[in-house]
Amino acid sequence: MTIENVCVYCGSSNHIDESFHKSTIKIGTLLAKNNINIIYGGGHVGLMGLLADSALAAGGKVTGIIPRHLHDREVQHDHLTELHVVENMHERKKMMADCADAFLILPGGFGTLDETFEILTWKQLGLHNKPVIIYNEGNFWSPMITLIEHLIKNGFIPKDNSGFYTAIDSLDQIIPALTAPVSPAIDPSEKWS
Ligand code: AMP
């Protein structure tokens, strides 16, 4: 499968260990070198800023989509290929999802969790059938994956939904995972049958 635009969800915090910086910079560079455009939240802070800077430095195209209230607080990145200022978070998340061919989840906090679970929920409801790749280097996301497995085990998420995401733990898996063929969509009504 060919991927033109990948939506990357990642943390905006500046108060994180530097060990997180290195792989984010490598991922921004890797995506740019593979001619994959980045769609992201448009911030200059935390891993978001590092991702955008590294992709731009490697000649990549980066599109930011930021709600007006964050733009007014001047957390936007001012040197992106494109920056869209939208009215609210809902509009932003819809536009990010619509523009993307696939989703890549890097370490992050509440915002990243919200975006991850929203995009998985939309996949469950049949609103899209795009790849969702969880970058689990150093087992960062293992607690979240364990939680998802717990929900599946207890019947709150259908068993076959476990294929809605692919967890990977190294850089060399990113491009193959993003471009792998997606499984056929699952009828959302199975959730309630
Ligand atoms: P968090 O994981 O809580 O740091 O939130 C990161 C995610 O929420 C990003 O993927 C963004 O879409 C959004 N977000 C949170 N804070 C900002 C910010 N200062 N600027 C732009 N987007 C942000």
PDB file of C-alpha atoms and ligand atoms in Angstrom:
ATOM      1  CA  MET A   1       0.000   0.000   0.000  1.00  0.00           C
ATOM      2  CA  THR A   2       1.338   3.476  -0.856  1.00  0.00           C
ATOM      3  CA  ILE A   3       1.280   6.076   1.882  1.00  0.00           C
ATOM      4  CA  GLU A   4       1.368   9.773   1.061  1.00  0.00           C
ATOM      5  CA  ASN A   5       0.318  11.373   4.357  1.00  0.00           C
ATOM      6  CA  VAL A   6       0.777  10.007   7.846  1.00  0.00           C
ATOM      7  CA  CYS A   7      -0.876  11.571  10.871  1.00  0.00           C
ATOM      8  CA  VAL A   8       1.498  11.475  13.835  1.00  0.00           C
ATOM      9  CA  TYR A   9       0.157  11.779  17.383  1.00  0.00           C
ATOM     10  CA  CYS A  10       2.802  12.548  20.006  1.00  0.00           C
ATOM     11  CA  GLY A  11       3.476  14.421  23.218  1.00  0.00           C
ATOM     12  CA  SER A  12       3.623  18.192  23.614  1.00  0.00           C
ATOM     13  CA  SER A  13       5.403  18.181  26.986  1.00  0.00           C
ATOM     14  CA  ASN A  14       8.887  19.685  27.272  1.00  0.00           C
ATOM     15  CA  HIS A  15       9.415  17.951  30.632  1.00  0.00           C
ATOM     16  CA  ILE A  16      10.452  14.559  29.359  1.00  0.00           C
ATOM     17  CA  ASP A  17      13.648  12.571  29.355  1.00  0.00           C
ATOM     18  CA  GLU A  18      15.989  13.337  26.463  1.00  0.00           C
ATOM     19  CA  SER A  19      15.986   9.663  25.511  1.00  0.00           C
ATOM     20  CA  PHE A  20      12.590  10.292  23.860  1.00  0.00           C
ATOM     21  CA  HIS A  21      14.057  13.000  21.627  1.00  0.00           C
ATOM     22  CA  LYS A  22      16.427  10.773  19.697  1.00  0.00           C
ATOM     23  CA  SER A  23      13.908   8.383  18.174  1.00  0.00           C
ATOM     24  CA  THR A  24      11.418  11.167  17.394  1.00  0.00           C
ATOM     25  CA  ILE A  25      14.099  13.033  15.432  1.00  0.00           C
ATOM     26  CA  LYS A  26      14.986   9.813  13.596  1.00  0.00           C
ATOM     27  CA  ILE A  27      11.305   9.202  12.790  1.00  0.00           C
ATOM     28  CA  GLY A  28      10.809  12.723  11.389  1.00  0.00           C
ATOM     29  CA  THR A  29      13.893  12.239   9.217  1.00  0.00           C
ATOM     30  CA  LEU A  30      12.842   8.740   8.148  1.00  0.00           C
ATOM     31  CA  LEU A  31       9.368   9.854   7.063  1.00  0.00           C
ATOM     32  CA  ALA A  32      10.793  12.810   5.113  1.00  0.00           C
ATOM     33  CA  LYS A  33      13.380  10.646   3.364  1.00  0.00           C
ATOM     34  CA  ASN A  34      10.613   8.239   2.339  1.00  0.00           C
ATOM     35  CA  ASN A  35       8.584  11.134   0.896  1.00  0.00           C
ATOM     36  CA  ILE A  36       5.835  10.661   3.451  1.00  0.00           C
ATOM     37  CA  ASN A  37       4.174  13.935   4.429  1.00  0.00           C
ATOM     38  CA  ILE A  38       3.470  14.495   8.101  1.00  0.00           C
ATOM     39  CA  ILE A  39       0.112  15.704   9.379  1.00  0.00           C
ATOM     40  CA  TYR A  40       0.252  16.647  13.053  1.00  0.00           C
ATOM     41  CA  GLY A  41      -1.145  19.016  15.654  1.00  0.00           C
ATOM     42  CA  GLY A  42       0.937  22.009  14.546  1.00  0.00           C
ATOM     43  CA  GLY A  43       2.759  22.717  17.818  1.00  0.00           C
ATOM     44  CA  HIS A  44       6.414  23.679  18.287  1.00  0.00           C
ATOM     45  CA  VAL A  45       6.542  22.092  21.738  1.00  0.00           C
ATOM     46  CA  GLY A  46       7.758  18.691  22.994  1.00  0.00           C
ATOM     47  CA  LEU A  47       8.085  15.751  20.634  1.00  0.00           C
ATOM     48  CA  MET A  48       5.689  17.515  18.263  1.00  0.00           C
ATOM     49  CA  GLY A  49       8.204  20.297  17.614  1.00  0.00           C
ATOM     50  CA  LEU A  50      11.121  17.871  17.288  1.00  0.00           C
ATOM     51  CA  LEU A  51       9.206  15.726  14.820  1.00  0.00           C
ATOM     52  CA  ALA A  52       8.322  18.716  12.640  1.00  0.00           C
ATOM     53  CA  ASP A  53      11.822  20.256  12.804  1.00  0.00           C
ATOM     54  CA  SER A  54      13.576  17.007  11.908  1.00  0.00           C
ATOM     55  CA  ALA A  55      11.249  16.273   8.973  1.00  0.00           C
ATOM     56  CA  LEU A  56      11.588  19.835   7.626  1.00  0.00           C
ATOM     57  CA  ALA A  57      15.389  19.698   7.999  1.00  0.00           C
ATOM     58  CA  ALA A  58      15.397  16.494   5.925  1.00  0.00           C
ATOM     59  CA  GLY A  59      13.368  18.188   3.168  1.00  0.00           C
ATOM     60  CA  GLY A  60       9.986  16.755   4.158  1.00  0.00           C
ATOM     61  CA  LYS A  61       6.536  18.312   3.991  1.00  0.00           C
ATOM     62  CA  VAL A  62       4.818  18.961   7.337  1.00  0.00           C
ATOM     63  CA  THR A  63       1.227  20.133   7.748  1.00  0.00           C
ATOM     64  CA  GLY A  64       0.022  21.381  11.114  1.00  0.00           C
ATOM     65  CA  ILE A  65      -3.634  21.607  12.128  1.00  0.00           C
ATOM     66  CA  ILE A  66      -4.125  23.666  15.248  1.00  0.00           C
ATOM     67  CA  PRO A  67      -7.233  24.987  17.016  1.00  0.00           C
ATOM     68  CA  ARG A  68      -7.496  28.754  17.388  1.00  0.00           C
ATOM     69  CA  HIS A  69      -7.248  28.699  21.193  1.00  0.00           C
ATOM     70  CA  LEU A  70      -3.810  27.047  21.027  1.00  0.00           C
ATOM     71  CA  HIS A  71      -2.741  29.319  18.175  1.00  0.00           C
ATOM     72  CA  ASP A  72      -3.687  32.325  20.320  1.00  0.00           C
ATOM     73  CA  ARG A  73      -1.355  30.983  23.034  1.00  0.00           C
ATOM     74  CA  GLU A  74       1.431  30.939  20.424  1.00  0.00           C
ATOM     75  CA  VAL A  75       2.336  27.287  20.713  1.00  0.00           C
ATOM     76  CA  GLN A  76       2.134  26.843  16.949  1.00  0.00           C
ATOM     77  CA  HIS A  77       5.151  26.028  14.790  1.00  0.00           C
ATOM     78  CA  ASP A  78       5.772  29.044  12.522  1.00  0.00           C
ATOM     79  CA  HIS A  79       7.857  27.370   9.811  1.00  0.00           C
ATOM     80  CA  LEU A  80       5.680  24.516   8.588  1.00  0.00           C
ATOM     81  CA  THR A  81       4.942  23.728   4.974  1.00  0.00           C
ATOM     82  CA  GLU A  82       1.270  24.412   5.790  1.00  0.00           C
ATOM     83  CA  LEU A  83      -0.525  25.473   8.977  1.00  0.00           C
ATOM     84  CA  HIS A  84      -4.309  25.297   9.223  1.00  0.00           C
ATOM     85  CA  VAL A  85      -5.969  27.164  12.084  1.00  0.00           C
ATOM     86  CA  VAL A  86      -9.360  25.628  12.844  1.00  0.00           C
ATOM     87  CA  GLU A  87     -12.104  26.627  15.284  1.00  0.00           C
ATOM     88  CA  ASN A  88     -11.911  23.835  17.837  1.00  0.00           C
ATOM     89  CA  MET A  89     -10.418  20.469  18.828  1.00  0.00           C
ATOM     90  CA  HIS A  90     -13.187  18.482  17.168  1.00  0.00           C
ATOM     91  CA  GLU A  91     -12.649  20.179  13.830  1.00  0.00           C
ATOM     92  CA  ARG A  92      -8.895  19.698  14.196  1.00  0.00           C
ATOM     93  CA  LYS A  93      -9.078  15.986  14.954  1.00  0.00           C
ATOM     94  CA  LYS A  94     -11.488  15.356  12.092  1.00  0.00           C
ATOM     95  CA  MET A  95      -9.296  17.241   9.618  1.00  0.00           C
ATOM     96  CA  MET A  96      -6.147  15.429  10.799  1.00  0.00           C
ATOM     97  CA  ALA A  97      -7.887  12.078  10.386  1.00  0.00           C
ATOM     98  CA  ASP A  98      -9.397  12.930   6.989  1.00  0.00           C
ATOM     99  CA  CYS A  99      -6.030  14.065   5.579  1.00  0.00           C
ATOM    100  CA  ALA A 100      -4.146  10.947   6.670  1.00  0.00           C
ATOM    101  CA  ASP A 101      -3.600   7.579   4.963  1.00  0.00           C
ATOM    102  CA  ALA A 102      -2.287   6.075   8.203  1.00  0.00           C
ATOM    103  CA  PHE A 103      -1.705   6.959  11.872  1.00  0.00           C
ATOM    104  CA  LEU A 104       1.503   6.688  13.882  1.00  0.00           C
ATOM    105  CA  ILE A 105       1.456   6.968  17.660  1.00  0.00           C
ATOM    106  CA  LEU A 106       4.620   8.056  19.470  1.00  0.00           C
ATOM    107  CA  PRO A 107       4.990   8.617  23.229  1.00  0.00           C
ATOM    108  CA  GLY A 108       2.643  11.236  24.668  1.00  0.00           C
ATOM    109  CA  GLY A 109       0.157  12.139  27.391  1.00  0.00           C
ATOM    110  CA  PHE A 110      -3.598  12.794  27.635  1.00  0.00           C
ATOM    111  CA  GLY A 111      -3.822  14.420  24.201  1.00  0.00           C
ATOM    112  CA  THR A 112      -2.034  11.521  22.518  1.00  0.00           C
ATOM    113  CA  LEU A 113      -4.166   8.977  24.396  1.00  0.00           C
ATOM    114  CA  ASP A 114      -7.323  10.829  23.400  1.00  0.00           C
ATOM    115  CA  GLU A 115      -6.297  10.876  19.747  1.00  0.00           C
ATOM    116  CA  THR A 116      -5.260   7.199  19.813  1.00  0.00           C
ATOM    117  CA  PHE A 117      -8.499   5.977  21.350  1.00  0.00           C
ATOM    118  CA  GLU A 118     -10.596   8.229  19.151  1.00  0.00           C
ATOM    119  CA  ILE A 119      -9.002   6.922  15.969  1.00  0.00           C
ATOM    120  CA  LEU A 120      -9.415   3.319  17.174  1.00  0.00           C
ATOM    121  CA  THR A 121     -13.058   4.022  18.080  1.00  0.00           C
ATOM    122  CA  TRP A 122     -13.704   5.519  14.648  1.00  0.00           C
ATOM    123  CA  LYS A 123     -12.149   2.391  13.093  1.00  0.00           C
ATOM    124  CA  GLN A 124     -14.409   0.210  15.245  1.00  0.00           C
ATOM    125  CA  LEU A 125     -17.429   2.203  14.069  1.00  0.00           C
ATOM    126  CA  GLY A 126     -16.414   1.721  10.424  1.00  0.00           C
ATOM    127  CA  LEU A 127     -15.676   5.410   9.848  1.00  0.00           C
ATOM    128  CA  HIS A 128     -12.249   4.562   8.386  1.00  0.00           C
ATOM    129  CA  ASN A 129     -10.076   1.524   7.792  1.00  0.00           C
ATOM    130  CA  LYS A 130      -6.598   3.021   7.863  1.00  0.00           C
ATOM    131  CA  PRO A 131      -3.481   1.530   9.524  1.00  0.00           C
ATOM    132  CA  VAL A 132      -2.862   2.548  13.149  1.00  0.00           C
ATOM    133  CA  ILE A 133       0.747   1.946  14.205  1.00  0.00           C
ATOM    134  CA  ILE A 134       1.739   2.153  17.862  1.00  0.00           C
ATOM    135  CA  TYR A 135       5.436   2.863  18.286  1.00  0.00           C
ATOM    136  CA  ASN A 136       6.244   0.881  21.404  1.00  0.00           C
ATOM    137  CA  GLU A 137       9.996   1.376  21.710  1.00  0.00           C
ATOM    138  CA  GLY A 138      11.250   0.488  25.188  1.00  0.00           C
ATOM    139  CA  ASN A 139       7.741  -0.816  26.022  1.00  0.00           C
ATOM    140  CA  PHE A 140       6.524   2.774  26.473  1.00  0.00           C
ATOM    141  CA  TRP A 141       2.984   1.885  25.355  1.00  0.00           C
ATOM    142  CA  SER A 142       2.892  -1.643  26.866  1.00  0.00           C
ATOM    143  CA  PRO A 143       0.657  -0.501  29.792  1.00  0.00           C
ATOM    144  CA  MET A 144      -1.862   0.888  27.260  1.00  0.00           C
ATOM    145  CA  ILE A 145      -1.688  -2.314  25.186  1.00  0.00           C
ATOM    146  CA  THR A 146      -2.201  -4.368  28.370  1.00  0.00           C
ATOM    147  CA  LEU A 147      -5.263  -2.236  29.169  1.00  0.00           C
ATOM    148  CA  ILE A 148      -6.688  -2.820  25.667  1.00  0.00           C
ATOM    149  CA  GLU A 149      -6.078  -6.589  26.046  1.00  0.00           C
ATOM    150  CA  HIS A 150      -7.829  -6.475  29.442  1.00  0.00           C
ATOM    151  CA  LEU A 151     -10.861  -4.802  27.820  1.00  0.00           C
ATOM    152  CA  ILE A 152     -10.893  -7.451  25.070  1.00  0.00           C
ATOM    153  CA  LYS A 153     -10.580 -10.272  27.620  1.00  0.00           C
ATOM    154  CA  ASN A 154     -13.574  -8.904  29.504  1.00  0.00           C
ATOM    155  CA  GLY A 155     -15.714  -8.563  26.397  1.00  0.00           C
ATOM    156  CA  PHE A 156     -15.857  -4.754  26.211  1.00  0.00           C
ATOM    157  CA  ILE A 157     -13.983  -4.776  22.913  1.00  0.00           C
ATOM    158  CA  PRO A 158     -14.620  -7.520  20.316  1.00  0.00           C
ATOM    159  CA  LYS A 159     -11.716  -9.994  19.978  1.00  0.00           C
ATOM    160  CA  ASP A 160     -11.194  -9.305  16.280  1.00  0.00           C
ATOM    161  CA  ASN A 161     -10.663  -5.605  17.023  1.00  0.00           C
ATOM    162  CA  SER A 162      -7.199  -6.519  18.363  1.00  0.00           C
ATOM    163  CA  GLY A 163      -6.092  -6.280  14.731  1.00  0.00           C
ATOM    164  CA  PHE A 164      -7.055  -2.605  14.587  1.00  0.00           C
ATOM    165  CA  TYR A 165      -3.531  -1.571  15.518  1.00  0.00           C
ATOM    166  CA  THR A 166      -0.012  -2.852  14.985  1.00  0.00           C
ATOM    167  CA  ALA A 167       2.527  -2.380  17.749  1.00  0.00           C
ATOM    168  CA  ILE A 168       6.149  -2.117  16.663  1.00  0.00           C
ATOM    169  CA  ASP A 169       9.274  -1.509  18.693  1.00  0.00           C
ATOM    170  CA  SER A 170      11.985  -0.425  16.283  1.00  0.00           C
ATOM    171  CA  LEU A 171      12.584   2.222  13.647  1.00  0.00           C
ATOM    172  CA  ASP A 172      13.123  -0.236  10.812  1.00  0.00           C
ATOM    173  CA  GLN A 173       9.562  -1.533  11.267  1.00  0.00           C
ATOM    174  CA  ILE A 174       7.922   1.860  10.704  1.00  0.00           C
ATOM    175  CA  ILE A 175       7.797   2.033   6.898  1.00  0.00           C
ATOM    176  CA  PRO A 176       6.847  -1.663   6.428  1.00  0.00           C
ATOM    177  CA  ALA A 177       4.103  -1.294   9.061  1.00  0.00           C
ATOM    178  CA  LEU A 178       2.716   1.910   7.518  1.00  0.00           C
ATOM    179  CA  THR A 179       2.639   0.427   4.027  1.00  0.00           C
ATOM    180  CA  ALA A 180       1.432  -3.116   4.855  1.00  0.00           C
ATOM    181  CA  PRO A 181      -1.953  -4.038   3.364  1.00  0.00           C
ATOM    182  CA  VAL A 182      -4.813  -3.406   5.800  1.00  0.00           C
ATOM    183  CA  SER A 183      -7.181  -6.195   6.814  1.00  0.00           C
ATOM    184  CA  PRO A 184     -10.732  -5.869   5.462  1.00  0.00           C
ATOM    185  CA  ALA A 185     -13.007  -3.634   7.562  1.00  0.00           C
ATOM    186  CA  ILE A 186     -15.080  -5.356  10.249  1.00  0.00           C
ATOM    187  CA  ASP A 187     -18.846  -4.784  10.278  1.00  0.00           C
ATOM    188  CA  PRO A 188     -19.326  -2.387  13.223  1.00  0.00           C
ATOM    189  CA  SER A 189     -22.708  -3.924  14.125  1.00  0.00           C
ATOM    190  CA  GLU A 190     -20.846  -7.086  15.293  1.00  0.00           C
ATOM    191  CA  LYS A 191     -20.032  -5.128  18.441  1.00  0.00           C
ATOM    192  CA  TRP A 192     -23.660  -5.257  19.534  1.00  0.00           C
ATOM    193  CA  SER A 193     -24.783  -8.601  18.059  1.00  0.00           C
TER     194      SER A 193
HETATM  195  P1  AMP B   1      -0.218  15.426  24.967  1.00  0.00           P
HETATM  196  O1  AMP B   1      -0.011  13.970  24.615  1.00  0.00           O
HETATM  197  O2  AMP B   1      -1.199  15.607  26.097  1.00  0.00           O
HETATM  198  O3  AMP B   1       1.029  16.189  25.148  1.00  0.00           O
HETATM  199  O4  AMP B   1      -0.971  16.047  23.720  1.00  0.00           O
HETATM  200  C1  AMP B   1      -0.419  15.937  22.461  1.00  0.00           C
HETATM  201  C2  AMP B   1      -1.473  15.881  21.405  1.00  0.00           C
HETATM  202  O5  AMP B   1      -2.530  16.802  21.752  1.00  0.00           O
HETATM  203  C3  AMP B   1      -0.915  16.297  20.075  1.00  0.00           C
HETATM  204  O6  AMP B   1      -0.958  15.209  19.154  1.00  0.00           O
HETATM  205  C4  AMP B   1      -1.767  17.466  19.658  1.00  0.00           C
HETATM  206  O7  AMP B   1      -2.691  17.122  18.661  1.00  0.00           O
HETATM  207  C5  AMP B   1      -2.491  17.918  20.910  1.00  0.00           C
HETATM  208  N1  AMP B   1      -1.783  19.025  21.612  1.00  0.00           N
HETATM  209  C6  AMP B   1      -1.585  19.095  22.941  1.00  0.00           C
HETATM  210  N2  AMP B   1      -0.906  20.216  23.293  1.00  0.00           N
HETATM  211  C7  AMP B   1      -0.644  20.875  22.147  1.00  0.00           C
HETATM  212  C8  AMP B   1       0.033  22.097  21.836  1.00  0.00           C
HETATM  213  N3  AMP B   1       0.603  22.856  22.772  1.00  0.00           N
HETATM  214  N4  AMP B   1       0.104  22.479  20.543  1.00  0.00           N
HETATM  215  C9  AMP B   1      -0.485  21.730  19.609  1.00  0.00           C
HETATM  216  N5  AMP B   1      -1.140  20.580  19.842  1.00  0.00           N
HETATM  217  C10 AMP B   1      -1.218  20.141  21.095  1.00  0.00           C
END
